[in-house]
């Protein structure tokens, strides 16, 4: 099986993916989400964390570290703001969504002046998770990064319960399970770091436990993960809790039922975000199929994961670029023209797509 996927096409696409990511990493260390899509000319903590993880998996550790240092600077520059937000919350003061840390930044580390759905805490948890993976590979981090993580542990532990936007920057007004899982994965990962204070490690571990208990008690429906707490909807972002976060065992009932539901309702070869998706008409996302493939690897279904990997590779264009989503079939084709008129054609290439392809390819090789 491994031999089937180690062909010239995958070798070329892996090399191209690494090249495309490096070419679109700013001197500051920030990864631009997509160079050819105006509203993606920024760097997200969420996307960047997954990209940095993929790069360090391929021994591109300087690239990963440069991103981590960029993220570190952003958090440390807002240390006082974070401390103030925590104090205000403890005093019972109401905090508006716009006052929280933003989810995306310019390559220089500034907030965008453009109106955006910025309240998304999952990216900070995902970043800490990627730092943990970076350390597990034998790499080192500077003292400044541990200081930034200490600040985020307090921030995430104080605000993980608040309602926010989901991974897709939609659906405000819920506790999104994928967001909660991203935070839990990061806090659980850093809870054993020797370089953190005992207080931060204890706070991180306790918060991660509280989040996982909430998900198990109120974030399941019919035995599978639900899009938000006390909800019934399905969202492909939930796959991350199974892999690569491994908050749920791949062979467990919750994992198997969640994966089966996603494959049945949202697709295997090209996976929709959710059934109500009308973004650019609601296309199938390659990176979500890669998340599905990672889950299948964790279930020891590597043949199916390899089929997904091959399918993703076939959708690279002549320049070996992977898009964000496919043009057809669409859930809401009547909406595509409206989005194109607003922002232009969808993102191509999308660095996150290349990162998840790299991660799936490596996972299949390693089993």
Tab-separated table of C-alpha atoms in Angstrom:
chain	number	residue	atom	x	y	z
A	1	UNK	CA	0.000	0.000	0.000
A	2	UNK	CA	2.752	2.427	0.943
A	3	UNK	CA	4.466	1.621	-2.344
A	4	UNK	CA	1.336	2.627	-4.258
A	5	UNK	CA	1.432	6.184	-2.980
A	6	UNK	CA	5.183	6.712	-3.215
A	7	UNK	CA	5.101	7.546	-6.890
A	8	UNK	CA	6.429	10.417	-8.932
A	9	UNK	CA	3.200	12.369	-8.658
A	10	UNK	CA	3.282	12.449	-4.877
A	11	UNK	CA	7.001	13.143	-4.778
A	12	UNK	CA	6.524	16.125	-7.064
A	13	UNK	CA	3.504	17.427	-5.168
A	14	UNK	CA	5.269	17.133	-1.816
A	15	UNK	CA	8.220	19.115	-3.123
A	16	UNK	CA	5.895	21.667	-4.690
A	17	UNK	CA	3.865	21.984	-1.497
A	18	UNK	CA	6.947	22.755	0.571
A	19	UNK	CA	8.145	25.223	-2.063
A	20	UNK	CA	4.778	26.990	-2.266
A	21	UNK	CA	4.600	27.309	1.512
A	22	UNK	CA	8.133	28.697	1.754
A	23	UNK	CA	7.575	31.116	-1.120
A	24	UNK	CA	4.547	32.512	0.683
A	25	UNK	CA	6.179	32.894	4.071
A	26	UNK	CA	6.935	36.534	4.784
A	27	UNK	CA	10.285	37.706	6.127
A	28	UNK	CA	8.495	38.186	9.455
A	29	UNK	CA	7.759	34.450	9.612
A	30	UNK	CA	4.032	34.774	8.879
A	31	UNK	CA	2.436	32.368	6.417
A	32	UNK	CA	0.124	34.146	3.987
A	33	UNK	CA	-3.048	32.071	3.747
A	34	UNK	CA	-3.190	32.548	-0.035
A	35	UNK	CA	-1.226	34.936	-2.263
A	36	UNK	CA	-3.884	35.273	-4.965
A	37	UNK	CA	-6.960	35.990	-2.862
A	38	UNK	CA	-7.174	39.479	-1.366
A	39	UNK	CA	-8.917	38.683	1.907
A	40	UNK	CA	-6.467	35.828	2.521
A	41	UNK	CA	-3.377	38.051	2.284
A	42	UNK	CA	-3.112	37.682	6.055
A	43	UNK	CA	-1.816	35.085	8.476
A	44	UNK	CA	-4.173	33.178	10.750
A	45	UNK	CA	-3.074	31.436	13.930
A	46	UNK	CA	-5.228	28.438	12.915
A	47	UNK	CA	-3.916	27.997	9.371
A	48	UNK	CA	-0.387	28.906	10.357
A	49	UNK	CA	-0.277	26.392	13.187
A	50	UNK	CA	-1.257	23.520	10.890
A	51	UNK	CA	1.174	24.761	8.220
A	52	UNK	CA	4.043	25.034	10.712
A	53	UNK	CA	3.274	21.528	11.982
A	54	UNK	CA	3.453	20.112	8.464
A	55	UNK	CA	6.707	21.921	7.752
A	56	UNK	CA	8.388	20.650	10.920
A	57	UNK	CA	7.155	17.141	10.050
A	58	UNK	CA	9.284	17.459	6.893
A	59	UNK	CA	12.308	18.823	8.791
A	60	UNK	CA	11.649	22.358	7.569
A	61	UNK	CA	12.228	23.441	11.135
A	62	UNK	CA	13.523	26.929	10.377
A	63	UNK	CA	10.305	27.740	8.542
A	64	UNK	CA	8.220	26.413	11.421
A	65	UNK	CA	10.288	28.255	14.026
A	66	UNK	CA	10.059	31.516	12.088
A	67	UNK	CA	6.280	31.255	12.237
A	68	UNK	CA	6.347	30.402	15.926
A	69	UNK	CA	8.538	33.434	16.610
A	70	UNK	CA	6.136	35.644	14.641
A	71	UNK	CA	3.222	34.322	16.692
A	72	UNK	CA	5.235	34.764	19.885
A	73	UNK	CA	5.807	38.439	19.126
A	74	UNK	CA	2.107	39.007	18.506
A	75	UNK	CA	1.126	37.538	21.870
A	76	UNK	CA	3.872	39.268	23.854
A	77	UNK	CA	2.986	42.624	22.314
A	78	UNK	CA	-0.520	42.073	23.706
A	79	UNK	CA	0.449	40.714	27.100
A	80	UNK	CA	-0.977	43.692	28.949
A	81	UNK	CA	-4.188	43.518	26.931
A	82	UNK	CA	-4.589	39.823	27.780
A	83	UNK	CA	-3.977	40.478	31.479
A	84	UNK	CA	-6.516	43.299	31.409
A	85	UNK	CA	-9.149	41.120	29.743
A	86	UNK	CA	-8.654	38.418	32.356
A	87	UNK	CA	-8.947	40.939	35.215
A	88	UNK	CA	-12.096	42.445	33.750
A	89	UNK	CA	-13.669	39.020	33.335
A	90	UNK	CA	-12.922	38.133	36.962
A	91	UNK	CA	-14.599	41.381	38.025
A	92	UNK	CA	-17.713	40.402	36.116
A	93	UNK	CA	-17.322	43.082	33.472
A	94	UNK	CA	-18.926	42.464	30.095
A	95	UNK	CA	-16.396	42.232	27.270
A	96	UNK	CA	-17.457	42.765	23.676
A	97	UNK	CA	-16.296	40.332	20.970
A	98	UNK	CA	-14.206	42.988	19.226
A	99	UNK	CA	-12.107	43.520	22.354
A	100	UNK	CA	-10.672	40.007	22.247
A	101	UNK	CA	-7.503	38.936	20.454
A	102	UNK	CA	-7.935	38.848	16.698
A	103	UNK	CA	-7.692	35.635	14.711
A	104	UNK	CA	-5.716	37.036	11.743
A	105	UNK	CA	-2.919	39.567	11.342
A	106	UNK	CA	-0.880	41.302	8.681
A	107	UNK	CA	2.528	39.825	8.042
A	108	UNK	CA	3.919	42.589	10.254
A	109	UNK	CA	1.719	41.428	13.118
A	110	UNK	CA	-0.857	44.215	13.019
A	111	UNK	CA	-4.624	43.827	13.277
A	112	UNK	CA	-6.501	44.424	10.059
A	113	UNK	CA	-8.698	47.518	9.921
A	114	UNK	CA	-11.153	45.554	7.778
A	115	UNK	CA	-14.334	44.402	9.504
A	116	UNK	CA	-13.966	40.690	10.291
A	117	UNK	CA	-15.341	37.974	12.546
A	118	UNK	CA	-12.317	38.038	14.830
A	119	UNK	CA	-13.481	36.212	17.945
A	120	UNK	CA	-12.058	32.743	17.312
A	121	UNK	CA	-10.067	31.296	20.195
A	122	UNK	CA	-9.349	27.952	18.547
A	123	UNK	CA	-6.331	29.291	16.668
A	124	UNK	CA	-4.442	29.978	19.878
A	125	UNK	CA	-5.103	26.476	21.162
A	126	UNK	CA	-4.038	25.019	17.820
A	127	UNK	CA	-0.851	27.062	17.905
A	128	UNK	CA	0.065	25.677	21.346
A	129	UNK	CA	-0.713	22.170	20.041
A	130	UNK	CA	1.654	22.734	17.105
A	131	UNK	CA	4.344	23.982	19.491
A	132	UNK	CA	3.977	20.755	21.457
A	133	UNK	CA	4.393	18.714	18.282
A	134	UNK	CA	7.445	20.813	17.393
A	135	UNK	CA	8.999	20.019	20.769
A	136	UNK	CA	8.150	16.323	20.472
A	137	UNK	CA	10.280	16.227	17.320
A	138	UNK	CA	13.324	17.247	19.353
A	139	UNK	CA	13.307	20.951	18.602
A	140	UNK	CA	13.852	23.802	21.053
A	141	UNK	CA	11.872	26.976	21.734
A	142	UNK	CA	13.072	30.290	23.126
A	143	UNK	CA	12.102	31.512	26.591
A	144	UNK	CA	9.918	34.196	24.988
A	145	UNK	CA	7.639	31.565	23.447
A	146	UNK	CA	7.057	29.875	26.803
A	147	UNK	CA	6.182	33.275	28.222
A	148	UNK	CA	3.658	33.807	25.417
A	149	UNK	CA	2.134	30.397	26.096
A	150	UNK	CA	1.842	31.203	29.814
A	151	UNK	CA	-0.157	34.277	28.849
A	152	UNK	CA	-2.404	32.264	26.535
A	153	UNK	CA	-3.004	29.567	29.148
A	154	UNK	CA	-4.536	32.209	31.394
A	155	UNK	CA	-6.470	33.732	28.515
A	156	UNK	CA	-7.902	30.474	27.186
A	157	UNK	CA	-8.689	29.175	30.662
A	158	UNK	CA	-10.627	32.375	31.365
A	159	UNK	CA	-12.582	32.569	28.108
A	160	UNK	CA	-12.985	29.068	26.663
A	161	UNK	CA	-16.642	28.987	27.695
A	162	UNK	CA	-17.679	32.105	25.758
A	163	UNK	CA	-19.637	31.960	22.520
A	164	UNK	CA	-17.580	32.616	19.412
A	165	UNK	CA	-17.386	32.121	15.670
A	166	UNK	CA	-16.515	28.646	14.376
A	167	UNK	CA	-13.503	27.531	12.305
A	168	UNK	CA	-15.208	28.993	9.253
A	169	UNK	CA	-15.809	32.375	10.889
A	170	UNK	CA	-19.545	31.791	10.829
A	171	UNK	CA	-22.305	30.741	13.256
A	172	UNK	CA	-21.693	33.139	16.122
A	173	UNK	CA	-23.614	32.432	19.302
A	174	UNK	CA	-22.484	28.908	20.128
A	175	UNK	CA	-19.786	26.982	21.920
A	176	UNK	CA	-18.362	25.208	18.895
A	177	UNK	CA	-17.039	21.734	19.601
A	178	UNK	CA	-14.177	22.000	17.098
A	179	UNK	CA	-13.089	25.251	18.781
A	180	UNK	CA	-13.285	23.651	22.205
A	181	UNK	CA	-11.307	20.651	21.013
A	182	UNK	CA	-8.608	22.883	19.533
A	183	UNK	CA	-8.226	24.669	22.859
A	184	UNK	CA	-8.203	21.408	24.829
A	185	UNK	CA	-5.564	19.896	22.532
A	186	UNK	CA	-3.254	22.851	23.058
A	187	UNK	CA	-3.738	23.076	26.803
A	188	UNK	CA	-3.372	19.336	27.277
A	189	UNK	CA	-0.163	19.399	25.252
A	190	UNK	CA	1.547	22.185	27.203
A	191	UNK	CA	0.387	20.915	30.606
A	192	UNK	CA	3.499	18.718	30.853
A	193	UNK	CA	6.102	21.219	29.679
A	194	UNK	CA	8.895	21.618	32.219
A	195	UNK	CA	9.479	25.184	31.060
A	196	UNK	CA	6.029	26.370	32.195
A	197	UNK	CA	5.275	27.364	35.759
A	198	UNK	CA	3.538	24.824	37.964
A	199	UNK	CA	0.532	27.132	38.161
A	200	UNK	CA	0.158	27.348	34.393
A	201	UNK	CA	0.603	23.608	33.934
A	202	UNK	CA	-2.057	22.891	36.525
A	203	UNK	CA	-4.424	25.451	35.011
A	204	UNK	CA	-3.876	24.066	31.509
A	205	UNK	CA	-4.465	20.467	32.591
A	206	UNK	CA	-7.587	21.287	34.584
A	207	UNK	CA	-9.116	23.389	31.791
A	208	UNK	CA	-8.433	20.672	29.209
A	209	UNK	CA	-10.234	18.164	31.419
A	210	UNK	CA	-13.213	20.490	31.889
A	211	UNK	CA	-13.486	21.004	28.144
A	212	UNK	CA	-13.349	17.287	27.365
A	213	UNK	CA	-15.965	16.550	30.004
A	214	UNK	CA	-18.274	19.183	28.512
A	215	UNK	CA	-17.829	17.745	25.028
A	216	UNK	CA	-18.587	14.224	26.217
A	217	UNK	CA	-21.620	15.316	28.238
A	218	UNK	CA	-23.185	17.886	25.891
A	219	UNK	CA	-21.254	17.823	22.628
A	220	UNK	CA	-22.468	14.493	21.305
A	221	UNK	CA	-25.615	13.524	19.418
A	222	UNK	CA	-26.494	9.942	18.499
A	223	UNK	CA	-23.053	8.922	19.714
A	224	UNK	CA	-21.106	11.237	17.387
A	225	UNK	CA	-19.639	14.706	17.774
A	226	UNK	CA	-21.990	17.655	17.205
A	227	UNK	CA	-21.106	21.014	15.672
A	228	UNK	CA	-21.812	22.896	18.890
A	229	UNK	CA	-22.736	22.221	22.499
A	230	UNK	CA	-26.342	21.005	22.868
A	231	UNK	CA	-26.671	20.928	19.081
A	232	UNK	CA	-27.312	18.284	16.455
A	233	UNK	CA	-25.598	19.649	13.339
A	234	UNK	CA	-22.553	18.056	11.721
A	235	UNK	CA	-19.393	19.886	10.672
A	236	UNK	CA	-16.260	18.464	9.068
A	237	UNK	CA	-14.019	20.499	11.392
A	238	UNK	CA	-14.962	17.980	14.103
A	239	UNK	CA	-12.614	15.485	12.456
A	240	UNK	CA	-9.638	17.312	13.965
A	241	UNK	CA	-10.605	16.116	17.450
A	242	UNK	CA	-9.952	12.567	16.241
A	243	UNK	CA	-6.883	13.358	14.172
A	244	UNK	CA	-4.530	15.054	14.434
A	245	UNK	CA	-5.535	16.195	17.957
A	246	UNK	CA	-6.269	12.636	19.180
A	247	UNK	CA	-8.673	13.792	21.869
A	248	UNK	CA	-10.784	10.778	20.889
A	249	UNK	CA	-9.338	7.357	20.202
A	250	UNK	CA	-9.521	6.471	16.530
A	251	UNK	CA	-10.932	3.039	17.308
A	252	UNK	CA	-13.527	4.343	19.756
A	253	UNK	CA	-17.255	4.511	19.127
A	254	UNK	CA	-17.436	8.326	19.016
A	255	UNK	CA	-14.676	8.489	16.431
A	256	UNK	CA	-16.133	5.804	14.226
A	257	UNK	CA	-19.628	7.286	14.310
A	258	UNK	CA	-18.327	10.793	13.609
A	259	UNK	CA	-16.194	9.660	10.690
A	260	UNK	CA	-19.023	7.561	9.272
A	261	UNK	CA	-21.401	10.521	9.481
A	262	UNK	CA	-18.948	12.836	7.728
A	263	UNK	CA	-18.303	10.335	4.954
A	264	UNK	CA	-22.019	9.717	4.484
A	265	UNK	CA	-23.353	13.268	4.766
A	266	UNK	CA	-20.444	15.531	3.796
A	267	UNK	CA	-18.400	13.358	1.451
A	268	UNK	CA	-15.183	11.379	1.323
A	269	UNK	CA	-13.461	12.435	-1.886
A	270	UNK	CA	-13.953	16.133	-1.417
A	271	UNK	CA	-15.592	16.995	1.883
A	272	UNK	CA	-18.117	19.771	2.448
A	273	UNK	CA	-17.732	21.938	5.522
A	274	UNK	CA	-21.392	21.544	6.513
A	275	UNK	CA	-24.710	21.108	4.754
A	276	UNK	CA	-25.680	24.794	4.894
A	277	UNK	CA	-22.442	26.012	3.327
A	278	UNK	CA	-22.993	28.640	0.625
A	279	UNK	CA	-19.479	30.133	0.614
A	280	UNK	CA	-18.626	30.395	-3.092
A	281	UNK	CA	-21.604	28.098	-3.622
A	282	UNK	CA	-20.506	25.549	-1.039
A	283	UNK	CA	-17.773	23.467	-2.639
A	284	UNK	CA	-15.846	20.412	-1.491
A	285	UNK	CA	-12.676	21.173	0.482
A	286	UNK	CA	-9.507	19.197	-0.182
A	287	UNK	CA	-8.005	19.914	3.217
A	288	UNK	CA	-11.065	18.465	4.957
A	289	UNK	CA	-10.659	15.259	2.995
A	290	UNK	CA	-7.085	15.221	4.296
A	291	UNK	CA	-8.380	15.525	7.871
A	292	UNK	CA	-10.677	12.609	7.090
A	293	UNK	CA	-7.696	10.666	5.793
A	294	UNK	CA	-5.794	11.340	9.021
A	295	UNK	CA	-8.743	9.947	10.962
A	296	UNK	CA	-8.769	6.827	8.805
A	297	UNK	CA	-5.055	6.312	9.442
A	298	UNK	CA	-5.762	6.469	13.178
A	299	UNK	CA	-8.404	3.774	12.600
A	300	UNK	CA	-5.873	1.637	10.733
A	301	UNK	CA	-7.788	2.099	7.485
A	302	UNK	CA	-4.737	3.157	5.502
A	303	UNK	CA	-5.976	1.852	2.166
A	304	UNK	CA	-8.940	4.238	2.252
A	305	UNK	CA	-6.699	7.062	3.442
A	306	UNK	CA	-4.380	6.377	0.500
A	307	UNK	CA	-7.309	6.596	-1.902
A	308	UNK	CA	-8.120	10.023	-0.473
A	309	UNK	CA	-4.495	11.105	-0.804
A	310	UNK	CA	-4.417	10.026	-4.442
A	311	UNK	CA	-7.680	11.847	-5.080
A	312	UNK	CA	-6.312	15.069	-3.571
A	313	UNK	CA	-3.138	14.831	-5.676
A	314	UNK	CA	-5.191	14.519	-8.855
A	315	UNK	CA	-6.774	17.905	-8.148
A	316	UNK	CA	-3.519	19.840	-8.234
A	317	UNK	CA	-3.328	22.097	-11.292
A	318	UNK	CA	-0.508	22.128	-13.852
A	319	UNK	CA	1.568	24.268	-11.480
A	320	UNK	CA	0.985	21.715	-8.707
A	321	UNK	CA	-1.160	24.152	-6.752
A	322	UNK	CA	-3.988	22.929	-4.538
A	323	UNK	CA	-7.155	25.027	-4.195
A	324	UNK	CA	-9.271	25.734	-1.166
A	325	UNK	CA	-12.363	24.130	-2.671
A	326	UNK	CA	-13.612	22.626	-5.920
A	327	UNK	CA	-15.948	24.350	-8.340
A	328	UNK	CA	-18.431	21.488	-8.530
A	329	UNK	CA	-20.626	19.909	-7.374
A	330	UNK	CA	-21.830	22.800	-5.217
A	331	UNK	CA	-24.373	22.735	-2.412
A	332	UNK	CA	-25.708	26.174	-3.392
A	333	UNK	CA	-24.526	26.949	-6.945
A	334	UNK	CA	-26.775	30.009	-7.086
A	335	UNK	CA	-24.482	31.737	-4.553
A	336	UNK	CA	-21.172	31.311	-6.369
A	337	UNK	CA	-21.434	34.356	-8.623
A	338	UNK	CA	-22.300	36.595	-5.679
A	339	UNK	CA	-19.160	35.596	-3.791
A	340	UNK	CA	-16.959	35.969	-6.874
A	341	UNK	CA	-18.353	39.437	-7.456
A	342	UNK	CA	-17.602	40.329	-3.836
A	343	UNK	CA	-14.076	38.931	-3.497
A	344	UNK	CA	-12.964	37.451	-6.821
A	345	UNK	CA	-12.294	33.763	-7.599
A	346	UNK	CA	-11.671	31.402	-4.633
A	347	UNK	CA	-8.201	30.934	-3.176
A	348	UNK	CA	-5.607	29.139	-5.318
A	349	UNK	CA	-3.196	28.052	-3.993
A	350	UNK	CA	-4.265	27.682	-0.380
A	351	UNK	CA	-1.300	26.992	1.887
A	352	UNK	CA	-3.487	25.142	4.391
A	353	UNK	CA	-4.491	22.668	1.648
A	354	UNK	CA	-0.838	21.972	0.880
A	355	UNK	CA	-0.048	21.571	4.577
A	356	UNK	CA	-2.785	19.008	5.172
A	357	UNK	CA	-1.744	17.084	2.056
A	358	UNK	CA	1.790	16.917	3.447
A	359	UNK	CA	0.521	15.797	6.845
A	360	UNK	CA	-1.639	13.043	5.379
A	361	UNK	CA	1.148	11.821	3.103
A	362	UNK	CA	3.512	11.557	6.075
A	363	UNK	CA	0.909	9.868	8.274
A	364	UNK	CA	0.247	7.179	5.676
A	365	UNK	CA	3.961	6.505	5.254
A	366	UNK	CA	4.437	6.175	8.996
A	367	UNK	CA	1.172	4.374	9.609
